[in-house]
Short mmCIF file of C-alpha atoms and ligand atoms in Angstrom, two decimals:
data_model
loop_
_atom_site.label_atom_id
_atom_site.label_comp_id
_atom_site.label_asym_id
_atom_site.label_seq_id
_atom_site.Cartn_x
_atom_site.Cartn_y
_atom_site.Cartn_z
CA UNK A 1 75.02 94.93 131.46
CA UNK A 2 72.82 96.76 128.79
CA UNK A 3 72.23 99.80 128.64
CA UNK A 4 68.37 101.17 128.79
CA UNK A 5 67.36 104.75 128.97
CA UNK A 6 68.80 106.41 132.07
CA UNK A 7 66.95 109.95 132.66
CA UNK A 8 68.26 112.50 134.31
CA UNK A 9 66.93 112.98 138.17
CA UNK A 10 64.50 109.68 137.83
CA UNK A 11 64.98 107.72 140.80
CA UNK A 12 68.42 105.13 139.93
CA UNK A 13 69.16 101.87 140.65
CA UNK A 14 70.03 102.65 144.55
CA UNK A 15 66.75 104.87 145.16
CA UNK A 16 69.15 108.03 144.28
CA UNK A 17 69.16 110.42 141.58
CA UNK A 18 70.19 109.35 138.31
CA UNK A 19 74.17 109.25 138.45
CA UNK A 20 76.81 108.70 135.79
CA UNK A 21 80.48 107.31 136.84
CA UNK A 22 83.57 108.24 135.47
CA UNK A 23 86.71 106.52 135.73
CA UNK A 24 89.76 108.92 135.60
CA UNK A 25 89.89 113.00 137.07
CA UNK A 26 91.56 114.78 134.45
CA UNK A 27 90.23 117.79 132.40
CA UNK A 28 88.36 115.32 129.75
CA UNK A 29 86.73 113.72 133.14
CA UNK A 30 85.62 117.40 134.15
CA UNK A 31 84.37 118.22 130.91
CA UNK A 32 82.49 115.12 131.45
CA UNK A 33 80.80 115.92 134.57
CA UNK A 34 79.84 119.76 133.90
CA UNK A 35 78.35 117.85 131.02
CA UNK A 36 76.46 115.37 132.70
CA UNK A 37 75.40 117.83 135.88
CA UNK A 38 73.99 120.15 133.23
CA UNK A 39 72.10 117.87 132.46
CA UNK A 40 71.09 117.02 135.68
CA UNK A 41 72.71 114.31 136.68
CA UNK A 42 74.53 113.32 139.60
CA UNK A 43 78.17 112.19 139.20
CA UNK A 44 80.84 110.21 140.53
CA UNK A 45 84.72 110.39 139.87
CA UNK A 46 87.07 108.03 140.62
CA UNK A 47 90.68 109.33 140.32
CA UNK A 48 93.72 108.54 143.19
CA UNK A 49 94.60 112.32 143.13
CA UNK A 50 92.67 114.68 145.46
CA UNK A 51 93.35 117.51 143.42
CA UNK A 52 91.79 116.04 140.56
CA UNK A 53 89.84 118.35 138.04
CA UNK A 54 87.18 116.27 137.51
CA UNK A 55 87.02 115.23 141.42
CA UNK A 56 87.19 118.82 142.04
CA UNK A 57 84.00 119.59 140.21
CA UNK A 58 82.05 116.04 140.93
CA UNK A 59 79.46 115.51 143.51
CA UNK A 60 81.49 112.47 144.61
CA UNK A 61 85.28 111.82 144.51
CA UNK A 62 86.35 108.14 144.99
CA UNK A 63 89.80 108.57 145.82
CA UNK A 64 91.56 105.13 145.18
CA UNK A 65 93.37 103.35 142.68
CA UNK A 66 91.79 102.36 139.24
CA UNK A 67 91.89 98.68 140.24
CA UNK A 68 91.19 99.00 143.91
CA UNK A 69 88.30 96.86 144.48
CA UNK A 70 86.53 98.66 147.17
CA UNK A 71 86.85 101.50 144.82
CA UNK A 72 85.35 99.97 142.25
CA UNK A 73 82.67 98.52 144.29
CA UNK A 74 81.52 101.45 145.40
CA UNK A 75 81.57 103.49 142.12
CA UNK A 76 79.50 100.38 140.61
CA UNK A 77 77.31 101.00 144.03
CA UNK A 78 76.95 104.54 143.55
CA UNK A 79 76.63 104.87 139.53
CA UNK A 80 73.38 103.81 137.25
CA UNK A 81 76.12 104.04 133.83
CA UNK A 82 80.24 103.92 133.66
CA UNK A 83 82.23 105.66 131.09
CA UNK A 84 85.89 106.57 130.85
CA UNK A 85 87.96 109.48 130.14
CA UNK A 86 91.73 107.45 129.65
CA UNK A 87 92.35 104.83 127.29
CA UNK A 88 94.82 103.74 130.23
CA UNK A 89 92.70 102.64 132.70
CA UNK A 90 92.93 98.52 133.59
CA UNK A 91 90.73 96.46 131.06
CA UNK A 92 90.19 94.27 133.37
CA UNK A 93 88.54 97.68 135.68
CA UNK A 94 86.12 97.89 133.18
CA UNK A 95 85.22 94.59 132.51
CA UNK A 96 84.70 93.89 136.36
CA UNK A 97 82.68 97.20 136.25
CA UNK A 98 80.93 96.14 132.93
CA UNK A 99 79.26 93.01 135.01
CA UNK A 100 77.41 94.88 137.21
CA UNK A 101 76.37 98.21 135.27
CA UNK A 102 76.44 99.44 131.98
CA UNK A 103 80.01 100.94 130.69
CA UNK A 104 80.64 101.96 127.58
CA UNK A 105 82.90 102.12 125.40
CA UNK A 106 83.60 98.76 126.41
CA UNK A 107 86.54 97.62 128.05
CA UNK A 108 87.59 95.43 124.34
CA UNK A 109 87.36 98.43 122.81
CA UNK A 110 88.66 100.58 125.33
CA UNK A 111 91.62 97.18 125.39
CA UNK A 112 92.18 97.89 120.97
CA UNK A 113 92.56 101.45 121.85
CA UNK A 114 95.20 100.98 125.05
CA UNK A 115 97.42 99.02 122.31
CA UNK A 116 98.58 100.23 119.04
CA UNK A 117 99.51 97.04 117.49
CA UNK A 118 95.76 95.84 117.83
CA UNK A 119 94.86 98.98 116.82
CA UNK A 120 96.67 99.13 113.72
CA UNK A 121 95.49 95.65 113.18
CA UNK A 122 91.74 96.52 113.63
CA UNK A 123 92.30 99.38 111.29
CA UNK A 124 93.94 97.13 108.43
CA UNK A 125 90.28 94.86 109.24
CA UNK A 126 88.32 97.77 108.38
CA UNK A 127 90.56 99.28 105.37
CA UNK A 128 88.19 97.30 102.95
CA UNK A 129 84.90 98.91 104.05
CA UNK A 130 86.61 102.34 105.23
CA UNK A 131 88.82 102.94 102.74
CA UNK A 132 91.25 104.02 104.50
CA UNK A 133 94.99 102.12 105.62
CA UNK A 134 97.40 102.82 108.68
CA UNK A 135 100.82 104.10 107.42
CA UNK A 136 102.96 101.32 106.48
CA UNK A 137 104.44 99.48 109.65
CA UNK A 138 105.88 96.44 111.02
CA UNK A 139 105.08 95.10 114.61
CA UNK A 140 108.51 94.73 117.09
CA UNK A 141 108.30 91.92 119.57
CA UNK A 142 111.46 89.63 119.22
CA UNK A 143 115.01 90.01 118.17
CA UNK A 144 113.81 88.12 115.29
CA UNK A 145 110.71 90.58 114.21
CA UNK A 146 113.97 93.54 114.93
CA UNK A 147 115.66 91.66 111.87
CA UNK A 148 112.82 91.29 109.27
CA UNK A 149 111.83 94.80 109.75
CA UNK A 150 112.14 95.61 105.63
CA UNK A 151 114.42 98.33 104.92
CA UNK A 152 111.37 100.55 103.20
CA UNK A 153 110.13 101.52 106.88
CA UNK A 154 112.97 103.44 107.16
CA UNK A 155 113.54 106.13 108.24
CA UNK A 156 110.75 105.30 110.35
CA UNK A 157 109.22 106.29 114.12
CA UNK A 158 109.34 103.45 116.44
CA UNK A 159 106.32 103.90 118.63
CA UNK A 160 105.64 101.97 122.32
CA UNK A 161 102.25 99.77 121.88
CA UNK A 162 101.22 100.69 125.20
CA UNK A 163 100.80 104.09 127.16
CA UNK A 164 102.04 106.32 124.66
CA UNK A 165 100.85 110.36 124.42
CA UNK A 166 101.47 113.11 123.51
CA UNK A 167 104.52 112.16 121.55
CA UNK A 168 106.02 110.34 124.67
CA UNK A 169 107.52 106.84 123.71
CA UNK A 170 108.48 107.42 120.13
CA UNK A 171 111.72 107.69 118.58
CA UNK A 172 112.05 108.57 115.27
CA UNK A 173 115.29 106.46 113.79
CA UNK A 174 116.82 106.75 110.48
CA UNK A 175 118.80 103.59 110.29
CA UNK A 176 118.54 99.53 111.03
CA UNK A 177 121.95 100.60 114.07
CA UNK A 178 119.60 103.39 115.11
CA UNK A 179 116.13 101.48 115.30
CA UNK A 180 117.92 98.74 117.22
CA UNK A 181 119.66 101.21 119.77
CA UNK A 182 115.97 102.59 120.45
CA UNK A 183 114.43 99.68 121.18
CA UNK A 184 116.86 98.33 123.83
CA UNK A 185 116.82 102.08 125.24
CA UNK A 186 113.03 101.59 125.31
CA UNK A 187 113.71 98.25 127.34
CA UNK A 188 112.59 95.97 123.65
CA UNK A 189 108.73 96.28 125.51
CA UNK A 190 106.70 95.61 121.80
CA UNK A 191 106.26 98.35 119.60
CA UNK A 192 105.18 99.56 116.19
CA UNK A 193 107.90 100.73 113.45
CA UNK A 194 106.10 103.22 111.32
CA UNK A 195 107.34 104.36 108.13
CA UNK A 196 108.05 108.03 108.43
CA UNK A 197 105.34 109.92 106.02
CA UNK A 198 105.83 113.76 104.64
CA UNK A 199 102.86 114.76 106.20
CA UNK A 200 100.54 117.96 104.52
CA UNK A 201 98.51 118.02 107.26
CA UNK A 202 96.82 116.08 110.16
CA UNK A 203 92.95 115.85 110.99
CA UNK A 204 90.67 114.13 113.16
CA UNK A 205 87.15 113.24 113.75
CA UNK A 206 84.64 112.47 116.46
CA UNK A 207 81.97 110.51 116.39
CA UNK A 208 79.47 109.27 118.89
CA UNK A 209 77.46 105.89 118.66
CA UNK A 210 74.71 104.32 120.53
CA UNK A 211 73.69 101.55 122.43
CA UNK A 212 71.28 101.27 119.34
CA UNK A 213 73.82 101.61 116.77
CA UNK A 214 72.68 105.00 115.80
CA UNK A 215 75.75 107.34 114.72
CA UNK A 216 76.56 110.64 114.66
CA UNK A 217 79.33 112.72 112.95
CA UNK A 218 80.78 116.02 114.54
CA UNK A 219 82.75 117.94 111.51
CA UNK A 220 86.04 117.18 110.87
CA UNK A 221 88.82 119.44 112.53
CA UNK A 222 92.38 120.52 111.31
CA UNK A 223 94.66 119.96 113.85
CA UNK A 224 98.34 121.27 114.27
CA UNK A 225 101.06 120.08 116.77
CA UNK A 226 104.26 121.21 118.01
CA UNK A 227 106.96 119.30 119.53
CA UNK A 228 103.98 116.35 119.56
CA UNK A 229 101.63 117.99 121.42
CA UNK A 230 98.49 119.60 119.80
CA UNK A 231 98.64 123.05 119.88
CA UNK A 232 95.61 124.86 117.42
CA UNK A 233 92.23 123.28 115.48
CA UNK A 234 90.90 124.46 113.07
CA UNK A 235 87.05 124.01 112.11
CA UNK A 236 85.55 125.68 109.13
CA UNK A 237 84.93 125.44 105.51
CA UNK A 238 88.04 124.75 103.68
CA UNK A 239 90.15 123.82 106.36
CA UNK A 240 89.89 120.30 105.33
CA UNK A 241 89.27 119.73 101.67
CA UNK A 242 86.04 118.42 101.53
CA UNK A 243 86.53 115.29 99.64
CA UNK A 244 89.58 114.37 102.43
CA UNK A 245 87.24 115.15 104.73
CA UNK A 246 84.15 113.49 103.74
CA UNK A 247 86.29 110.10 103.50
CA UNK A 248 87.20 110.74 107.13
CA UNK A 249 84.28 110.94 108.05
CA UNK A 250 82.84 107.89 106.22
CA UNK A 251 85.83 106.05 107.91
CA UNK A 252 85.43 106.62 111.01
CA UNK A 253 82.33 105.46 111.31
CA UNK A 254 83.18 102.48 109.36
CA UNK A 255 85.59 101.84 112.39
CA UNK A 256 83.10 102.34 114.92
CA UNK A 257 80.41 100.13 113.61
CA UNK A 258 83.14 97.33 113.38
CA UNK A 259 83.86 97.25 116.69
CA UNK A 260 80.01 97.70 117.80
CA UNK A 261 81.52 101.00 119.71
CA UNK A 262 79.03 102.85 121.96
CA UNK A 263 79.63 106.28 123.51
CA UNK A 264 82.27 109.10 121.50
CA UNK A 265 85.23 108.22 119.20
CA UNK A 266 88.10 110.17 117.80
CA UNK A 267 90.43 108.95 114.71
CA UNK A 268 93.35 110.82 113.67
CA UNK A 269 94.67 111.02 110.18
CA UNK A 270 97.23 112.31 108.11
CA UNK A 271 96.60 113.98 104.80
CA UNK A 272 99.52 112.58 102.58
CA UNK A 273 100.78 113.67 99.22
CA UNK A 274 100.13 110.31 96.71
CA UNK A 275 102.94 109.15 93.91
CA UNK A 276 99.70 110.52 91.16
CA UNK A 277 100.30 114.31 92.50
CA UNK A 278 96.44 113.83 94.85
CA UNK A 279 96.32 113.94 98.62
CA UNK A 280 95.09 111.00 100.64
CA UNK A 281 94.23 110.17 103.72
CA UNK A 282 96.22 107.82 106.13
CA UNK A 283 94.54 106.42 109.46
CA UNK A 284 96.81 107.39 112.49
CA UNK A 285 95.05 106.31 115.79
CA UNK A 286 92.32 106.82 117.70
CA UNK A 287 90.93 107.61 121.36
CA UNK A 288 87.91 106.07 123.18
CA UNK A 289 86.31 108.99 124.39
CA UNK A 290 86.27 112.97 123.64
CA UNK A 291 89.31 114.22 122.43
CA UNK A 292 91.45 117.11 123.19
CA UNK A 293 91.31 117.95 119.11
CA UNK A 294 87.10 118.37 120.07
CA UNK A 295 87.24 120.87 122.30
CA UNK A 296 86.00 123.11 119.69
CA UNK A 297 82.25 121.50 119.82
CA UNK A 298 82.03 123.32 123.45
CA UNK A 299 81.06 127.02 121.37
CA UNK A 300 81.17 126.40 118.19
CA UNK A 301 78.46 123.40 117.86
CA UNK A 302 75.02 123.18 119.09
CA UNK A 303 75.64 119.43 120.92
CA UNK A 304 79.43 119.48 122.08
CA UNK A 305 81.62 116.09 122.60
CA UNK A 306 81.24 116.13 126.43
CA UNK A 307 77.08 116.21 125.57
CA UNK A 308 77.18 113.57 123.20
CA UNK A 309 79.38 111.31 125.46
CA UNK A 310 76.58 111.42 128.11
CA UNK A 311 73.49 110.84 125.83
CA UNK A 312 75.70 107.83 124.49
CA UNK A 313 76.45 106.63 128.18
CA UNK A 314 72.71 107.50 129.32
CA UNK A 315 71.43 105.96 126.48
CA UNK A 316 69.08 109.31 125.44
CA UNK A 317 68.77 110.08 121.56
CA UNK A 318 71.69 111.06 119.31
CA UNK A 319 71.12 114.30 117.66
CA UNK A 320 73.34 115.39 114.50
CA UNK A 321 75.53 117.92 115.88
CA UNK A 322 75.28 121.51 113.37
CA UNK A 323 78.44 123.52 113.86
CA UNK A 324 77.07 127.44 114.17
CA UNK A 325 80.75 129.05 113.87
CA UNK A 326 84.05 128.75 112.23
CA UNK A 327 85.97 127.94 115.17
CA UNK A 328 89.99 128.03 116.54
CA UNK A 329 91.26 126.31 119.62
CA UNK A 330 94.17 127.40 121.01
CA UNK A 331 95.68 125.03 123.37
CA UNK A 332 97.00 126.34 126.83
CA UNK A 333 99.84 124.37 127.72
CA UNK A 334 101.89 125.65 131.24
CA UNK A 335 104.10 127.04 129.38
CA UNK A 336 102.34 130.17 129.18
CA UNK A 337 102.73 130.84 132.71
CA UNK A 338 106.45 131.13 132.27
CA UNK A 339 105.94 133.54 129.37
CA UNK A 340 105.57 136.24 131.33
CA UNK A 341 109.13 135.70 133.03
CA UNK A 342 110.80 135.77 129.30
CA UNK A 343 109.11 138.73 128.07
CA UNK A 344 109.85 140.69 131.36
CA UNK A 345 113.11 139.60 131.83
CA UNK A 346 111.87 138.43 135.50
CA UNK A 347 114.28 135.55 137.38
CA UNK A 348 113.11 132.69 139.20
CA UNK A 349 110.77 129.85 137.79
CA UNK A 350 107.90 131.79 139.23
CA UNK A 351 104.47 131.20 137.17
CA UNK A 352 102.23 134.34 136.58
CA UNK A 353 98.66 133.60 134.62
CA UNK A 354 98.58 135.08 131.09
CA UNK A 355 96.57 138.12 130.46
CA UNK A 356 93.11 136.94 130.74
CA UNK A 357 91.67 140.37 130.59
CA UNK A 358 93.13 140.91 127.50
CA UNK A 359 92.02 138.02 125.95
CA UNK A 360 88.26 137.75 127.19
CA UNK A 361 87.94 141.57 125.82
CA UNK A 362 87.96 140.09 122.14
CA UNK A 363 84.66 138.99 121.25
CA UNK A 364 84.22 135.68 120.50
CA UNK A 365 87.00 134.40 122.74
CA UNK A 366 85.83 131.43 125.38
CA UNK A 367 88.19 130.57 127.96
CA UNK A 368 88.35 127.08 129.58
CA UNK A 369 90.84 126.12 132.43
CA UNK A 370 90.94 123.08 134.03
CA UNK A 371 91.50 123.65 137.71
CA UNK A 372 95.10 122.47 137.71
CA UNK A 373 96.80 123.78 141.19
CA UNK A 374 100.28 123.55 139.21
CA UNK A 375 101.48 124.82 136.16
CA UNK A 376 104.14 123.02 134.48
CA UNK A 377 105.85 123.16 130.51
CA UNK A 378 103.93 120.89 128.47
CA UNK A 379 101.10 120.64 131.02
CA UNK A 380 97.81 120.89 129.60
CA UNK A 381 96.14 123.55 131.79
CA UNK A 382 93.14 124.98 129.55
CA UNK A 383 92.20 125.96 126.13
CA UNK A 384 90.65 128.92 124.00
CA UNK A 385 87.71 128.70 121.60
CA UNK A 386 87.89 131.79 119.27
CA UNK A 387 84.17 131.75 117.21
CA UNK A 388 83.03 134.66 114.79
CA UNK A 389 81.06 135.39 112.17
CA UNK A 390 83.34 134.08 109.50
CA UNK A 391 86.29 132.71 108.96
CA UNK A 392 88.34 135.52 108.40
CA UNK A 393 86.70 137.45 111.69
CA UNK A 394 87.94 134.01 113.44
CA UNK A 395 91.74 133.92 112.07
CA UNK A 396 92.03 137.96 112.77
CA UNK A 397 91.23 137.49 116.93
CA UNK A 398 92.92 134.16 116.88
CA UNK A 399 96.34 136.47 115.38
CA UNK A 400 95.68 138.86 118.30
CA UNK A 401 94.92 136.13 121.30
CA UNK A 402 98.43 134.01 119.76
CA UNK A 403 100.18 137.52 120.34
CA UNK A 404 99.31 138.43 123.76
CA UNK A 405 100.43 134.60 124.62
CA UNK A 406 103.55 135.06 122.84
CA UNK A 407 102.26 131.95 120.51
CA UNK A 408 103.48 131.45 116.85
CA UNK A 409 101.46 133.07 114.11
CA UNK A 410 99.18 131.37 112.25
CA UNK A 411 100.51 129.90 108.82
CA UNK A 412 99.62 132.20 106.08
P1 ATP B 501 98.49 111.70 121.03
O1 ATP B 501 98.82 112.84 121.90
O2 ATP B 501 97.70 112.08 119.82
O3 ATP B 501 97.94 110.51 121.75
P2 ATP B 501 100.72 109.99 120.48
O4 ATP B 501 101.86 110.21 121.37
O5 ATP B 501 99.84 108.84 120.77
O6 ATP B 501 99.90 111.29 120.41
P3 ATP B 501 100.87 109.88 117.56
O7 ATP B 501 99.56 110.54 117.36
O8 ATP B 501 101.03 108.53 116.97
O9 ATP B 501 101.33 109.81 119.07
O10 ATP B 501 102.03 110.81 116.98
C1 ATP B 501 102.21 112.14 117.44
C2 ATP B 501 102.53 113.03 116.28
O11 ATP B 501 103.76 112.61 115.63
C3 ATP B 501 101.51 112.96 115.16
O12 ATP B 501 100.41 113.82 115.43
C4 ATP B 501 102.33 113.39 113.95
O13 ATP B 501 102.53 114.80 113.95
C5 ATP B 501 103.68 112.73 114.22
N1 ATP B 501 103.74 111.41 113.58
C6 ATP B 501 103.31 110.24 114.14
N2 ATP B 501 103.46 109.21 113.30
C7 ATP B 501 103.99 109.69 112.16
C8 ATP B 501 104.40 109.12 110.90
N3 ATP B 501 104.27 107.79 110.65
N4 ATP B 501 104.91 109.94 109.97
C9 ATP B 501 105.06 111.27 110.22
N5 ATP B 501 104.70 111.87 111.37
C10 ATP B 501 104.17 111.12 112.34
MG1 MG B 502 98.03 111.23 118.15
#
């Protein structure tokens, strides 16, 4: 269904106030829906887990299966516009959804995002207009397409098409007897062999389109992982050189035009060195909604991801985001809550929350947690925005915050 202006609080399809739908209740879902309710809008959440976050924080929690059909029926009952926080939820959820009521992104974009060899293939489609390539790769479907991998993807990282994160379902091979082993130890389901790039650094962008094709650009952030998880990003001046960065840009909504995307985007890149001694820029993937790598718009931009994401779904104006701060986000994975038991020598696998306190006393520091009942290592529970003044006001409280977590330093 198209998508016409939904206002906030104006009486909705059903007689009710205006309500937007999410599919999925994790933290981008809750992010979502403090959005959306700031707004003034009502909101529904449909996620099997009680415990949610976003069902935690929604005026209504469907509690059922993504393709449960009551479910659906009564999100599509409930809801005036449909969005989702998971690139993993059913196509086919969507496109059911998408007959009755206005979703966006759609469910064929949401389906080029869910699968990285269409993904790769879109983004070799829009090389010519975006100017920028994925890394070299070959798809893996058959014992035959095994064999004519060419040797010059190796040493390579052999990458599940489907339901990959966070690093999970990747396996980075050095030889043909390696690549082989990894794919009948990932059960030969089709995959992606990447070449393996020396990588100077890794950013992404978000962008949010409309119904109306309008676009608009949210800076570009510097983003740094460990063990395949992201852990800071960086947003200032300089912390993308600006040429890299305006070519990002440029790209990515080169990419989202193509595929006639509505609601917010996020494509990752690599910043590679060239053969010529210059740096360029390598498409990695991208994400059909806000992104964890965003998280920064929440204090250091005057329109955050989450705010875009419902004027997109709601069909209200897009307005140029203006970053006001240099910005850090710290990510707060659950391992922090073990930290405590290291430094303090204490036994047991009992968690203990980091020192808040100690944190929230630096000015500039904006904590968000997610309402997760458990902590667990590699569990995304929360994150830090550090703003200042300037940059180096920024870096200094982000060196104290990473201390008191026990984090690693930031690079010189
Ligand atoms: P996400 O959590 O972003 O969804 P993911 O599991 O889908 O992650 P990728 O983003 O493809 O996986 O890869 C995770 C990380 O592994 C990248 O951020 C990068 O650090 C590294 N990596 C991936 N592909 C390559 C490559 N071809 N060459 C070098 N490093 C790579
Ligand atoms: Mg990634």
């Amino acid at each position: 269904m198209t998508l016409n202006t939904l206002l906030p609080g104006s009486p909705s399809v059903n007689g009710q106030q205006t309500t937007l739908g999410v599919m999925g209740g994790g933290q981008l879902g809750r992010m979502f829906v403090q959005a959306a309710q700031a707004m003034g809008y009502f909101t529904v959440v449909l996620d099997p887990d009680p415990a949610s976050p976003a069902g935690l924080v929604s005026h209504h929690h469907i509690r059922t299966a993504y393709d449960d059909e009551q479910g659906l029926a009564q999100l599509m009952q409930r809801c005036d516009a449909i969005t989702t926080e998971f690139e993993n939820v059913p196509a086919h959820a969507l496109a059911a959804l998408a007959a009755q009521r206005p979703v966006a992104p759609s469910a064929a974009c949401v389906a080029v995002a869910q699968d990285r060899i269409k993904e790769k293939a879109h983004f070799e489609q829009c090389a010519p207009i975006s100017g920028v390539a994925p890394a070299p790769h070959a798809v893996i479907t058959t014992d035959a397409s095994l064999r004519a991998v060419p040797d010059h993807l190796l040493p390579g990282i052999l990458k599940t098409a489907r339901m990959g994160y966070d690093g999970k379902g990747q396996v980075r091979v050095t030889t043909r007897e390696a690549l082989a082993a990894a794919w009948d130890d990932l059960d030969k389901v089709p995959c992606v062999l990447e070449k393996m790039l020396p990588l100077r650094a890794e950013c992404s962008v978000i962008v949010a389109r409309g119904a109306d094709g309008q676009v608009v650009t949210f800076p570009v952030q510097k983003n740094t992982h460990h063990d395949g998880i992201l852990a800071l990003t960086e947003v200032f001046d300089g912390a993308v050189d600006t040429t890299l960065a305006q070519r990002a840009q440029a790209s990515t909504v080169a990419i989202a035009n193509h595929l006639r995307y509505v609601g917010v985007l996020c494509v990752e890149y690599f910043v590679v060195d060239t053969a010529g001694g210059t740096l360029d820029l390598v498409v990695n993937e991208m994400a059909p909604r806000p992104h964890n790598s965003g998280h920064y718009t929440q204090n250091a931009c005057d329109v955050s991801q989450f705010e875009a994401q419902v004027r997109a779904l709601a069909g209200l104006p897009l307005t140029p985001p203006r970053q006001h701060s240099p910005t850090i986000m710290v990510n707060l994975l659950g391992d922090l809550w073990f930290q405590a038991n290291a430094v303090r020598a204490l036994p047991g696998p009992q968690a203990e929350s980091p020192p808040w306190g100690a944190v929230l006393v630096l000015p500039g520091t904006h904590l968000h947690l997610y309402g997760k009942l458990g902590a667990r290592p590699g569990r995304k529970m929360g994150h830090l925005n550090i703003t200042g003044a300037s940059v180096a006001q920024v870096r200094d409280t982000t060196s104290q915050v990473l201390a008191l977590l026990g984090l690693p330093p930031l690079d010189a």
